[in-house]
PDB file of C-alpha atoms in Angstrom:
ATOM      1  CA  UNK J 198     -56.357 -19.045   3.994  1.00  0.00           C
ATOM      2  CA  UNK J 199     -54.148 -21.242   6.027  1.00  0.00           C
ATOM      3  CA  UNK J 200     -54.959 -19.292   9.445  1.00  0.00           C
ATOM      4  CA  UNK J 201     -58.602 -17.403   8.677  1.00  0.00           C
ATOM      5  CA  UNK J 202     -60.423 -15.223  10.567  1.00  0.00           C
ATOM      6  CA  UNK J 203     -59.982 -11.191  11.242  1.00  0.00           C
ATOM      7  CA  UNK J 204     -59.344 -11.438  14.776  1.00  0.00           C
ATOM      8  CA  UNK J 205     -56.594 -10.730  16.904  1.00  0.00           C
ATOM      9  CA  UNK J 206     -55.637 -11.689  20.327  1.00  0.00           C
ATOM     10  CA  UNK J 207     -53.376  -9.119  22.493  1.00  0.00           C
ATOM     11  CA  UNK J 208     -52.212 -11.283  25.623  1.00  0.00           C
ATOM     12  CA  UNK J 209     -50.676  -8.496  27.500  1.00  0.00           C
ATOM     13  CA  UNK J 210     -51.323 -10.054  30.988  1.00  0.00           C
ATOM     14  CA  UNK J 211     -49.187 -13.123  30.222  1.00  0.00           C
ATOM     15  CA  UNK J 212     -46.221 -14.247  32.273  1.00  0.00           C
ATOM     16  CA  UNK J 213     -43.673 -14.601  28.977  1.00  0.00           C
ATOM     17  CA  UNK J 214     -44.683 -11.120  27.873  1.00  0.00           C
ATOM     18  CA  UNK J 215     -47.406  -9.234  25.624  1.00  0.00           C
ATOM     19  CA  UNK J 216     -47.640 -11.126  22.637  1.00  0.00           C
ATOM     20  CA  UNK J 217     -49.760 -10.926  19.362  1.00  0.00           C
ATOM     21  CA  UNK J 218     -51.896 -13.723  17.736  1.00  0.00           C
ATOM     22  CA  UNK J 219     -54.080 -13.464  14.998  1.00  0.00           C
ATOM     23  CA  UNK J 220     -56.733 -16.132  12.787  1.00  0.00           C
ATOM     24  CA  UNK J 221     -57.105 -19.366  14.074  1.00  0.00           C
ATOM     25  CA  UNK J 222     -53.817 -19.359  15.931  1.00  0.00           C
ATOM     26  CA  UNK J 223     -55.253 -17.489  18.521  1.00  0.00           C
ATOM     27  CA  UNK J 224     -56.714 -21.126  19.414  1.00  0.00           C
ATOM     28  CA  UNK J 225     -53.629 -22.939  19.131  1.00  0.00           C
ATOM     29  CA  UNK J 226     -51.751 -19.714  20.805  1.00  0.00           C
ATOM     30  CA  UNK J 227     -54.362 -20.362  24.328  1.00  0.00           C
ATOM     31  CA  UNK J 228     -53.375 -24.117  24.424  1.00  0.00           C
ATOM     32  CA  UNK J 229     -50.118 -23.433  24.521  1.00  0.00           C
ATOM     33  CA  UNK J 230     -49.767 -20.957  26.908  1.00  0.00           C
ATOM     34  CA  UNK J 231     -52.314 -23.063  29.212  1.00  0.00           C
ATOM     35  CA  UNK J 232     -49.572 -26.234  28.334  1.00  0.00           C
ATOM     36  CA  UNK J 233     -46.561 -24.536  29.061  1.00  0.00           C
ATOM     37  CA  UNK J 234     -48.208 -22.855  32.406  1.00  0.00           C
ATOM     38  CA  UNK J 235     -48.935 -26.713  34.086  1.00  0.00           C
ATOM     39  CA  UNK J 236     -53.004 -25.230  34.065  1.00  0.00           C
ATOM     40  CA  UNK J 237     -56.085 -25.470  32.754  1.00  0.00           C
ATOM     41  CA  UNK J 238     -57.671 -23.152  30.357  1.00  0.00           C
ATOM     42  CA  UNK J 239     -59.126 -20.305  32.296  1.00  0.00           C
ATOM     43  CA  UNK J 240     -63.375 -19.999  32.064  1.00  0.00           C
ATOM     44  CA  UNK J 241     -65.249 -16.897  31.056  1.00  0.00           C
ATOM     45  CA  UNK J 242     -67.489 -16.481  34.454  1.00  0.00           C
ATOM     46  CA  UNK J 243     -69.439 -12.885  33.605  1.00  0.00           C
ATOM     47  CA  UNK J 244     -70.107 -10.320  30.920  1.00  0.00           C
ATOM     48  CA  UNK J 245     -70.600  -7.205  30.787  1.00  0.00           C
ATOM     49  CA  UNK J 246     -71.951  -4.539  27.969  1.00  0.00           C
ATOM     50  CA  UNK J 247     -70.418  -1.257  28.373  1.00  0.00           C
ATOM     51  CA  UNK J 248     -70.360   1.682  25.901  1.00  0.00           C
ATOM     52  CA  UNK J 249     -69.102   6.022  25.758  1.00  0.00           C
ATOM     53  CA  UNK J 250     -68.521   8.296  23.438  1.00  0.00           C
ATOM     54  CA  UNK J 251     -65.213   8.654  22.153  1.00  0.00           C
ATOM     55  CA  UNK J 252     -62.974  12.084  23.677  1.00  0.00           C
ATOM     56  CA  UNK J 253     -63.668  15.070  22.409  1.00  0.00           C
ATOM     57  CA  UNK J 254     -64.380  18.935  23.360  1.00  0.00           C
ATOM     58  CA  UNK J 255     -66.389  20.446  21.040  1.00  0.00           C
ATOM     59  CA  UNK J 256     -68.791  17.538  20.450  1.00  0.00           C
ATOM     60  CA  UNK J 257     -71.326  18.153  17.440  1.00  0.00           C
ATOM     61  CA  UNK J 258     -75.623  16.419  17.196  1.00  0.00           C
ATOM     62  CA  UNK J 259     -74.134  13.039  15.515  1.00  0.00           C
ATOM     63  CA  UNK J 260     -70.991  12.649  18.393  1.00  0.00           C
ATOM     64  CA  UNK J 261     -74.013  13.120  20.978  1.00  0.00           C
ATOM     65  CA  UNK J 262     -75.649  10.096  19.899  1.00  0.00           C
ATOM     66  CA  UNK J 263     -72.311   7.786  18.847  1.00  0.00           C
ATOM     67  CA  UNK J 264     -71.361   5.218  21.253  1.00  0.00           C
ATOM     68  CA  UNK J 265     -68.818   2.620  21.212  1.00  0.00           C
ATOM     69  CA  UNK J 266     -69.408  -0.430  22.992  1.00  0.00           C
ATOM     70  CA  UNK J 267     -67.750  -3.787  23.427  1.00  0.00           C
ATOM     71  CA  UNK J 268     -67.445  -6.521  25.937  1.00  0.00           C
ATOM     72  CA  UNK J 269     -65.838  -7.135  29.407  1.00  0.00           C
ATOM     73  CA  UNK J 270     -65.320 -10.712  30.352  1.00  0.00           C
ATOM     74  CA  UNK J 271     -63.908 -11.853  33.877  1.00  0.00           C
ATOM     75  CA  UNK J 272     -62.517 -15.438  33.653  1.00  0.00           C
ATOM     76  CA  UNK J 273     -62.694 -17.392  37.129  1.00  0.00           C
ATOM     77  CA  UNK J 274     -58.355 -17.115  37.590  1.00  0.00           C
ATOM     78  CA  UNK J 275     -59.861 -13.496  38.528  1.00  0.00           C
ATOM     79  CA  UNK J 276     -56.048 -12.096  37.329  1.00  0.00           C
ATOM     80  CA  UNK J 277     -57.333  -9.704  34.286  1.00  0.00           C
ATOM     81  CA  UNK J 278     -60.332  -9.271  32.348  1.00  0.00           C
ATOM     82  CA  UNK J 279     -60.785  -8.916  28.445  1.00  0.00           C
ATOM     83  CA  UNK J 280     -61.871  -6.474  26.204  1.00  0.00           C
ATOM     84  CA  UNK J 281     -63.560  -7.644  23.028  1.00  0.00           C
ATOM     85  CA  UNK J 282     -64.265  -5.175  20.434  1.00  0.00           C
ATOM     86  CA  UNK J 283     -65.462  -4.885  16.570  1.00  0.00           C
ATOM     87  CA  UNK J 284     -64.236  -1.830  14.798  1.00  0.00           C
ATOM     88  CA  UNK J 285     -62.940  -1.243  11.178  1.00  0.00           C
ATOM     89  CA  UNK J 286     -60.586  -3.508   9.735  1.00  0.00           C
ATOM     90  CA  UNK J 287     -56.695  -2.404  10.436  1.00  0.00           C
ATOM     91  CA  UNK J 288     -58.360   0.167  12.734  1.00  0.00           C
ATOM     92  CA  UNK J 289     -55.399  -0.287  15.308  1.00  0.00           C
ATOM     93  CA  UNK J 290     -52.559  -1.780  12.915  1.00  0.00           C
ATOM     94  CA  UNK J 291     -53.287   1.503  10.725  1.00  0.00           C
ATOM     95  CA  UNK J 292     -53.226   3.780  13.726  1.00  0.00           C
ATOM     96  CA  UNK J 293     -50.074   2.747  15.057  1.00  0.00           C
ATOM     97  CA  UNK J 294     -51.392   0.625  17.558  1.00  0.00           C
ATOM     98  CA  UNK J 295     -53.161   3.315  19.731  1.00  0.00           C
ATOM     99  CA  UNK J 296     -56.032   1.317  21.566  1.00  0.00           C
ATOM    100  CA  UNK J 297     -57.495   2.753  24.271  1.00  0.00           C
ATOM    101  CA  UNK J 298     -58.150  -0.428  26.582  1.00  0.00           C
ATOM    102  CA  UNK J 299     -54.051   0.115  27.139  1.00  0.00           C
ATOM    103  CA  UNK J 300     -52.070   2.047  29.544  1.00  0.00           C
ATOM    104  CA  UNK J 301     -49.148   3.250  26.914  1.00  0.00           C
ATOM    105  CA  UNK J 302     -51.397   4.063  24.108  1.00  0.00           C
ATOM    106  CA  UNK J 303     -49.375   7.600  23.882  1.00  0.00           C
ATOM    107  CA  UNK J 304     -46.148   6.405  24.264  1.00  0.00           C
ATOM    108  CA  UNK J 305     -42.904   6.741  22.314  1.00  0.00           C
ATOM    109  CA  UNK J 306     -41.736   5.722  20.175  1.00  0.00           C
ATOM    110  CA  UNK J 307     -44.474   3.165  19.791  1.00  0.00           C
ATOM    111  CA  UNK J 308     -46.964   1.257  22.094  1.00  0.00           C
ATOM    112  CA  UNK J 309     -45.926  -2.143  23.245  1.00  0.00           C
ATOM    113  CA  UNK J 310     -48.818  -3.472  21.406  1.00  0.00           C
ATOM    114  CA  UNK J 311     -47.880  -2.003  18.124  1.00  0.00           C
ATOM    115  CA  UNK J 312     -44.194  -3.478  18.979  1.00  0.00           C
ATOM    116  CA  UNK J 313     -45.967  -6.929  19.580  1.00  0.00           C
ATOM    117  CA  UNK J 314     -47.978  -7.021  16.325  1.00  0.00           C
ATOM    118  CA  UNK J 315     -47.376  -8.776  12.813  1.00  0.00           C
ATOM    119  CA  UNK J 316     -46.526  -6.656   9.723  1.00  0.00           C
ATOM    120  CA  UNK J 317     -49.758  -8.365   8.118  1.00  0.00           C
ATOM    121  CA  UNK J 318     -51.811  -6.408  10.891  1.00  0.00           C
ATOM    122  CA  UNK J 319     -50.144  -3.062   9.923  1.00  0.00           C
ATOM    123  CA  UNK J 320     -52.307  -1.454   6.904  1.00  0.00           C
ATOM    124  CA  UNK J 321     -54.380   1.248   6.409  1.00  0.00           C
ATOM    125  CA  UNK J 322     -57.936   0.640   7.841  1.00  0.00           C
ATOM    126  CA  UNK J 323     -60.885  -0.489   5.821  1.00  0.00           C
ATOM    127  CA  UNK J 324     -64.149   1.232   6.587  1.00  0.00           C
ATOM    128  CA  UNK J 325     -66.431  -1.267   4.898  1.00  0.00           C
ATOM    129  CA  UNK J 326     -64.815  -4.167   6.825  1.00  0.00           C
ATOM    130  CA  UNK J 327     -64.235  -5.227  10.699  1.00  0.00           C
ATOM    131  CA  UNK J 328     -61.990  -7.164  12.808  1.00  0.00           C
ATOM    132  CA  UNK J 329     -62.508  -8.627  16.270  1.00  0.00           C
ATOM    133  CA  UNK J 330     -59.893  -7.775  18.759  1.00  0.00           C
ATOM    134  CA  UNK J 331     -59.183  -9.371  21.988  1.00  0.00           C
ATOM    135  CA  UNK J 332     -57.111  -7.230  24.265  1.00  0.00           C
ATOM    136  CA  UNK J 333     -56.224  -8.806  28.170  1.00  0.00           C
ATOM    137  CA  UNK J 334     -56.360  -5.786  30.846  1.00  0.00           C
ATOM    138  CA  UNK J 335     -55.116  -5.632  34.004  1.00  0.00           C
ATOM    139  CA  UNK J 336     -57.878  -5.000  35.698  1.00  0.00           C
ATOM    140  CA  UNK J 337     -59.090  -7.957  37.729  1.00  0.00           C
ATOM    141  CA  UNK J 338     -62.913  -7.349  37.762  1.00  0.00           C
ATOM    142  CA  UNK J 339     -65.729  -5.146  37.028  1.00  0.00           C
ATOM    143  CA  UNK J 340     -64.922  -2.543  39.771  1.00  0.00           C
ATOM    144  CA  UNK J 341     -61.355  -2.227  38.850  1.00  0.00           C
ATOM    145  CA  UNK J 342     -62.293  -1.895  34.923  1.00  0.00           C
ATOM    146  CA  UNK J 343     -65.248   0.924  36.004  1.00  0.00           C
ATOM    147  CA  UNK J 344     -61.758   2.773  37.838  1.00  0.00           C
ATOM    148  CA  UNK J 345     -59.970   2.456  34.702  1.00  0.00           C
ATOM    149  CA  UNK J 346     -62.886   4.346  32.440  1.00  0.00           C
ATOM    150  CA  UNK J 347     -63.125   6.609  34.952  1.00  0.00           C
ATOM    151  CA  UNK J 348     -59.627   7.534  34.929  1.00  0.00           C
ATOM    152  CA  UNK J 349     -59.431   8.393  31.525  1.00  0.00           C
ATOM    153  CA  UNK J 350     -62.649  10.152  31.761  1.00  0.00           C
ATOM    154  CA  UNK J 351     -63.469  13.202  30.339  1.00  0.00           C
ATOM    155  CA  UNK J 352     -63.352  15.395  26.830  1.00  0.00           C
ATOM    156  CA  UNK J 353     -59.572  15.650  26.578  1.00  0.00           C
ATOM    157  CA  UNK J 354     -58.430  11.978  27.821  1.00  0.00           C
ATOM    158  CA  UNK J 355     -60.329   9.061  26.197  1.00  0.00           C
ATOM    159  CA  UNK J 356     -63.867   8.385  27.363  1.00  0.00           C
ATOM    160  CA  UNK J 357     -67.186  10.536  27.605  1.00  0.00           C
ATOM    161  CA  UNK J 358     -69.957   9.131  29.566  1.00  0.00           C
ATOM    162  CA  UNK J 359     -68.706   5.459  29.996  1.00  0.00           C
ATOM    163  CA  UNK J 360     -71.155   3.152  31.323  1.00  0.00           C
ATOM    164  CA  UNK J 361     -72.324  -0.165  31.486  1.00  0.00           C
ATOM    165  CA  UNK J 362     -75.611  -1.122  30.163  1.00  0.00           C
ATOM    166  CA  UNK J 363     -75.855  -4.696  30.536  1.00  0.00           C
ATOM    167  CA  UNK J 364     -73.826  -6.973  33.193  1.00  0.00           C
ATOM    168  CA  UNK J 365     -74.822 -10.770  33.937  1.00  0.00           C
ATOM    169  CA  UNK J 366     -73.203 -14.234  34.510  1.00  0.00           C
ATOM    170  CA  UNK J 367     -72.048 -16.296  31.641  1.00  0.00           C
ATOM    171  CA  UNK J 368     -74.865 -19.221  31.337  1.00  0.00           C
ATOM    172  CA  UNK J 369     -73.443 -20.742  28.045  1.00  0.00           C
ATOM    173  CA  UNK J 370     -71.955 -24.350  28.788  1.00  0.00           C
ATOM    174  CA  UNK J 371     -68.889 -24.402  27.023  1.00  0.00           C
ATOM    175  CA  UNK J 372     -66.612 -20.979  28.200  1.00  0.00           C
ATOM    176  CA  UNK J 373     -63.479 -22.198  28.638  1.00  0.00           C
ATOM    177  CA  UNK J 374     -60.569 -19.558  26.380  1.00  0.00           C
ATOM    178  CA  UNK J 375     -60.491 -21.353  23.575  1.00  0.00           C
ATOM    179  CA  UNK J 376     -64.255 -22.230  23.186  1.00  0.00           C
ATOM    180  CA  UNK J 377     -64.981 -18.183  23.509  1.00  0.00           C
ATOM    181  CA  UNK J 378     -62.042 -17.933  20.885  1.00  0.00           C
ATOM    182  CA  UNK J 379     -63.476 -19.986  18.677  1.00  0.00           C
ATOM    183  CA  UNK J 380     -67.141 -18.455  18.835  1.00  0.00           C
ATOM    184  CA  UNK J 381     -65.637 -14.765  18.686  1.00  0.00           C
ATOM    185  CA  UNK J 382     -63.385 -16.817  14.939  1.00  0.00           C
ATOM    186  CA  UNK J 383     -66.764 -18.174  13.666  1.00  0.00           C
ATOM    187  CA  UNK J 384     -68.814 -14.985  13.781  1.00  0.00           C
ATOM    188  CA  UNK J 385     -66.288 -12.755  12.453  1.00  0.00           C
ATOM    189  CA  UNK J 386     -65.253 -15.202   9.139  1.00  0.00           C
ATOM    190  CA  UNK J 387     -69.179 -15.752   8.686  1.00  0.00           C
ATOM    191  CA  UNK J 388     -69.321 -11.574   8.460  1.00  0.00           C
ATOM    192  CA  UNK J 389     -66.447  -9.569   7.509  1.00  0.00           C
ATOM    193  CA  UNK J 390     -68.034  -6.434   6.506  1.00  0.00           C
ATOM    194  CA  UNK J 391     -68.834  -3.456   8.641  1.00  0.00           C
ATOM    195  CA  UNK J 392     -71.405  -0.404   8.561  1.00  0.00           C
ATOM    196  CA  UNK J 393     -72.814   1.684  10.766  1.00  0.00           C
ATOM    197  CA  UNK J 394     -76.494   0.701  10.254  1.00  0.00           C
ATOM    198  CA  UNK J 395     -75.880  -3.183  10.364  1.00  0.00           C
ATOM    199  CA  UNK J 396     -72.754  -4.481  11.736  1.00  0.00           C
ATOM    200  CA  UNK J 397     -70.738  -2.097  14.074  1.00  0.00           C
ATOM    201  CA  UNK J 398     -69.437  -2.844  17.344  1.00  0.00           C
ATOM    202  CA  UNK J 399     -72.753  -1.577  18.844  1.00  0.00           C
ATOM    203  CA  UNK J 400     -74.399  -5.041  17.258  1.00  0.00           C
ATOM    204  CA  UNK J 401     -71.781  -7.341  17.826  1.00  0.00           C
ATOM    205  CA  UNK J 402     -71.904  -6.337  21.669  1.00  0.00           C
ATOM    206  CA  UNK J 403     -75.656  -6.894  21.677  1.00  0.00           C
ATOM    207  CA  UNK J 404     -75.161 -10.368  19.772  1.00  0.00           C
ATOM    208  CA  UNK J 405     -72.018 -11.506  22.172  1.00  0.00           C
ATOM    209  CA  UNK J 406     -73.299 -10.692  24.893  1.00  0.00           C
ATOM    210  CA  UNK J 407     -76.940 -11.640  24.653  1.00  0.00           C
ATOM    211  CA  UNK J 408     -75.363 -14.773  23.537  1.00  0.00           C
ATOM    212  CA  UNK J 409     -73.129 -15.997  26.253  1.00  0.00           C
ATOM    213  CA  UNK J 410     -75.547 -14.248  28.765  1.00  0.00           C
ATOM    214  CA  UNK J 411     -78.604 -15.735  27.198  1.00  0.00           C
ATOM    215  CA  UNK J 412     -80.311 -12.125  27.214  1.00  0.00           C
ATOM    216  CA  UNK J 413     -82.636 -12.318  24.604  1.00  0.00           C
ATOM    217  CA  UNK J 414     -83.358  -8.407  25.577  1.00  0.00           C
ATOM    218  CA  UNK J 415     -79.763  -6.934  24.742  1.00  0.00           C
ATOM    219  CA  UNK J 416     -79.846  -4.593  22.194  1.00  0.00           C
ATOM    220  CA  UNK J 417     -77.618  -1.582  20.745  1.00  0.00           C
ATOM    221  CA  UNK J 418     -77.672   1.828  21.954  1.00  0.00           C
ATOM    222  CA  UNK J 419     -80.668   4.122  20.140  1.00  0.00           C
ATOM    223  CA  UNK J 420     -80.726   4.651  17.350  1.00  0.00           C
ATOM    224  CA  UNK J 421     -78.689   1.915  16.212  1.00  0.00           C
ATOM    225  CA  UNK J 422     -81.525  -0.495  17.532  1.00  0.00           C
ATOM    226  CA  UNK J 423     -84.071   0.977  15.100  1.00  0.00           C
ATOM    227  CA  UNK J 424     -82.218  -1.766  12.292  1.00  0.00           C
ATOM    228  CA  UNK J 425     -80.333  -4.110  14.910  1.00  0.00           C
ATOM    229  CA  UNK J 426     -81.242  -7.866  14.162  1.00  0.00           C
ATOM    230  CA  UNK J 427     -79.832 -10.307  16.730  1.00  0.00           C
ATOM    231  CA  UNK J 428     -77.374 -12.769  15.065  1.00  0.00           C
ATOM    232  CA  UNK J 429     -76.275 -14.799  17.836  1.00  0.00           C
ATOM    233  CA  UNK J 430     -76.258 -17.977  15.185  1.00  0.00           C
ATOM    234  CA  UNK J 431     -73.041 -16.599  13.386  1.00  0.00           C
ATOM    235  CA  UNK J 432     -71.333 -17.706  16.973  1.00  0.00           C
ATOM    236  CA  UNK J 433     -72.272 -21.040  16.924  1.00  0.00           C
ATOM    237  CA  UNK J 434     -71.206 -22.929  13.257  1.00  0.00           C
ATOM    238  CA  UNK J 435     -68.766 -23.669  11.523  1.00  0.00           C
ATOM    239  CA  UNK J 436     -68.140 -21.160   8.970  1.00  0.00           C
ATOM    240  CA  UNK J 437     -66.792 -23.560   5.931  1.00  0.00           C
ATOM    241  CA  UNK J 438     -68.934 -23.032   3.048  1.00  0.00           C
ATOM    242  CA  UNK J 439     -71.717 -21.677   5.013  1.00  0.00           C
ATOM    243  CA  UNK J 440     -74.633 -20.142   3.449  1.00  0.00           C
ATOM    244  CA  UNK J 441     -74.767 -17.031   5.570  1.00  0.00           C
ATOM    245  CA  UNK J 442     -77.382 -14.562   6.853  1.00  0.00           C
ATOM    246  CA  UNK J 443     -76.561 -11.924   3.248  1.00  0.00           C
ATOM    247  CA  UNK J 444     -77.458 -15.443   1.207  1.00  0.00           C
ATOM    248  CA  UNK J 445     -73.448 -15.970  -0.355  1.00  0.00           C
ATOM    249  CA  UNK J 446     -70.609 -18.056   0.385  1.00  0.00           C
ATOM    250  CA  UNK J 447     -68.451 -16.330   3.122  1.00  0.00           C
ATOM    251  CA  UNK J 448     -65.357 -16.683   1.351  1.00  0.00           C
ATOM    252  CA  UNK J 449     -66.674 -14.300  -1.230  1.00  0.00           C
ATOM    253  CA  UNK J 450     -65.439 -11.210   0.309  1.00  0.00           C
ATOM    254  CA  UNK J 451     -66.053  -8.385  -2.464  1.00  0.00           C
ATOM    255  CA  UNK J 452     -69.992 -10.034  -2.760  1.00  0.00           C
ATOM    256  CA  UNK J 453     -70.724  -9.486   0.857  1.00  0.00           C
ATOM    257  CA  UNK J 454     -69.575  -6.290   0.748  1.00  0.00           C
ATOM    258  CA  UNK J 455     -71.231  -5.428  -2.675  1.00  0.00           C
ATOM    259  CA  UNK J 456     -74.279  -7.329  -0.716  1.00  0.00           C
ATOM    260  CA  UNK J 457     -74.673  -5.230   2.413  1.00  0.00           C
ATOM    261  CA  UNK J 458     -73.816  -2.011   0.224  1.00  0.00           C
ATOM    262  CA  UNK J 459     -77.284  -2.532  -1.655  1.00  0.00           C
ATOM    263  CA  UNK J 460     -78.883  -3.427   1.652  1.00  0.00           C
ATOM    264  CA  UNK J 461     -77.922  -0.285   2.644  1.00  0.00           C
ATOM    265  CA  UNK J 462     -79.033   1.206  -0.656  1.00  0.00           C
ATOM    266  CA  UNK J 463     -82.543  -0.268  -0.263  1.00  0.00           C
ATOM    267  CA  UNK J 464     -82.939   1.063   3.344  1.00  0.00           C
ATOM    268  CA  UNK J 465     -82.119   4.739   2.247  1.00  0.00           C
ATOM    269  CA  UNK J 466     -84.314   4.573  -0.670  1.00  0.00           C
ATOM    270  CA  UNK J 467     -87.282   3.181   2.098  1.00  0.00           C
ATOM    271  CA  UNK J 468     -86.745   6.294   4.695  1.00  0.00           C
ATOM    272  CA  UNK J 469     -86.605   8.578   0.953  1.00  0.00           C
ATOM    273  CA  UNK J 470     -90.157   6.972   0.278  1.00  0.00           C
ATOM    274  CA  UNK J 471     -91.310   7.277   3.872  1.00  0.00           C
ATOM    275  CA  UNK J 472     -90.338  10.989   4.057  1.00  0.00           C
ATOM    276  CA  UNK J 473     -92.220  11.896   0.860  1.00  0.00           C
ATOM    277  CA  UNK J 474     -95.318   9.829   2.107  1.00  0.00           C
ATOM    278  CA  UNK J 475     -95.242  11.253   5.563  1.00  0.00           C
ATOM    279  CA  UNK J 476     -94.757  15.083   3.009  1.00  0.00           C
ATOM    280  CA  UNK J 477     -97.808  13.827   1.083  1.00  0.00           C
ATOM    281  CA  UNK J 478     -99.894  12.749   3.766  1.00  0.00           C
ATOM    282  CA  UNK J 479     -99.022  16.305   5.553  1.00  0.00           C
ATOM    283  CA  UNK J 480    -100.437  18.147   2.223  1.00  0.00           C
ATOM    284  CA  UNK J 481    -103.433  16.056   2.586  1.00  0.00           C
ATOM    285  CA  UNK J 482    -104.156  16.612   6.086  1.00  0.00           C
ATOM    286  CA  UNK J 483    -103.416  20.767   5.619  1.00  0.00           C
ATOM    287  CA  UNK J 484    -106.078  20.844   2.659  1.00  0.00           C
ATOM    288  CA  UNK J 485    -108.707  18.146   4.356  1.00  0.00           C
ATOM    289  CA  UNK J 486    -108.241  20.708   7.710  1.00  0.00           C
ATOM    290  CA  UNK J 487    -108.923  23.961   5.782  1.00  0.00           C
ATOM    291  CA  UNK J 488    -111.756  22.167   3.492  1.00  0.00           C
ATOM    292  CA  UNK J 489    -112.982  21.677   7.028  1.00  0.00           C
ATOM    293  CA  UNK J 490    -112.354  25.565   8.176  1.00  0.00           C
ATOM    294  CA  UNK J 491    -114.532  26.367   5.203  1.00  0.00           C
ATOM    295  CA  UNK J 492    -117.369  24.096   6.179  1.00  0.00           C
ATOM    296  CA  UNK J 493    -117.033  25.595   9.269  1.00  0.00           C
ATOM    297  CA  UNK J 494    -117.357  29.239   7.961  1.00  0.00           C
ATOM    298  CA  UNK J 495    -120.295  28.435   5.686  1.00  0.00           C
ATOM    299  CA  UNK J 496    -122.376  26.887   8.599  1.00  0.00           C
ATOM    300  CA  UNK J 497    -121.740  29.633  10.551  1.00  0.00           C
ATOM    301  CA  UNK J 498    -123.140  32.180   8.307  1.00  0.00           C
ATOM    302  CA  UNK J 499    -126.072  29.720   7.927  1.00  0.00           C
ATOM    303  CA  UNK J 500    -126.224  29.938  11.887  1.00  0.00           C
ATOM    304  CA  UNK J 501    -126.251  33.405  12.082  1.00  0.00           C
TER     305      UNK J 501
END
């Protein structure tokens, strides 16, 4: 409680050496750095939405239509860009590190950013709740990152069909490091949870980036959009003892999940209903349209 906030920083671009922060230190962990460096705090300058489908050969209907997206943001020192991503909780720290946004991912014994990270970031992952991770890349603009994707293209390396859907300058006043940190800290402790039909990576990249880009138009990839609700407020407050979006106190983990669980309850039990009215009102059609073949037949006997 003393450092909140399921996000985690990987500085692998800095000049003492990849390091891991986590929680509110990432905040403190910027200054620092910026301190110790005689400079300012870099600013984010431009966004960009990107998405692909994840590696794989035999892809099946569902893989066709799955997309993972996140955010690119160039900073104006223009010496790497960052990665910002939502996925399960413990997704890398129970995976052995593995991310694909670095160059070592596969190698042994461990990758350097599994060597960099706290034991409290190594645990088994949590489907029903996300973390935000920040991961510095060497590539020093868009054109560089699009060489990167493309490198590790195809159904045996990492990516399938990567491409950016949504690129524009950052317009939001304050994005200097630690003001992006602490939007990225405030919208993760207002809304730990995660699930595919309402908060998944493919929303928070719609919401971060439609927020520092004011693009009021940025939405998820189909069919994630059919339930995507912009929450670009989550960025902006304070998240101490706020009454958020799912109507509880944030800091009541298990009821947010138990929450968003019976959301998710409620919208299955709508597309039930709307499948058996769309059956019903099929039934009625087929009998109105062969009532109507039988008026048909009668007046034709009349006719002839």
């Amino acid at each position: 409680k003393d450092n909140p906030g399921f996000v985690f920083w990987y500085a692998q671009c800095r000049d003492g050496g990849p390091r891991v922060s986590h929680g509110e230190n990432i905040i403190k962990a910027a200054r620092n750095d910026a301190a110790s460096a005689g400079t300012v705090l870099p600013e984010a300058v431009a966004a960009h939405f990107f998405g692909h489908r994840y590696a794989k050969v035999n892809e099946n209907a569902k893989d066709l239509f799955t997309y993972h997206t996140a955010v690119l943001l160039e900073w104006d020192h223009e010496q790497f860009t960052t990665v910002v991503e939502l996925a399960y909780q413990y997704g890398l720290g129970g995976y052995g590190g593995k991310s694909n946004w670095v160059e070592d991912r596969d190698a042994k014994p461990m990758p350097a950013l599994f060597e960099a990270m706290p034991g409290s970031l190594k645990a088994p992952w949590k489907t029903d709740r996300s973390e935000i991770r920040i991961i510095d890349v060497p590539a020093r603009n868009l054109e560089e990152f699009k060489a990167y994707l493309h490198k590790y293209e195809g159904p045996k390396k990492r990516f399938v069909d990567p491409q950016i859907k949504y690129s524009g300058p950052i317009t939001i006043s304050m994005r200097s490091q630690d003001a992006i940190f602490r939007y990225i800290l405030n919208y993760s402790i207002r809304d730990i949870t995660y699930s595919e039909e309402f908060h998944n990576c493919q929303s928070f990249a719609a919401d971060f980036y439609g927020f520092l880009c004011d693009n009021n138009d940025a939405e998820p990839y189909h069919p994630v959009k059919i339930l995507y609700t912009p929450r670009r407020d989550l960025f902006l407050y304070a998240p101490n003892n706020y009454e958020d979006n799912l109507g509880l106190k944030w800091i009541d983990v298990e009821k947010i999940i138990a929450k968003t669980k019976d959301m998710k309850n409620f919208v299955e039990t709508k597309n039930s209903d709307m499948k058996n009215m769309i059956s019903e009102s099929g039934e009625n059609m087929r009998a109105l349209f062969q009532k109507g073949l039988e008026v048909i037949a009668n007046q034709s006997h009349r006719w002839i």
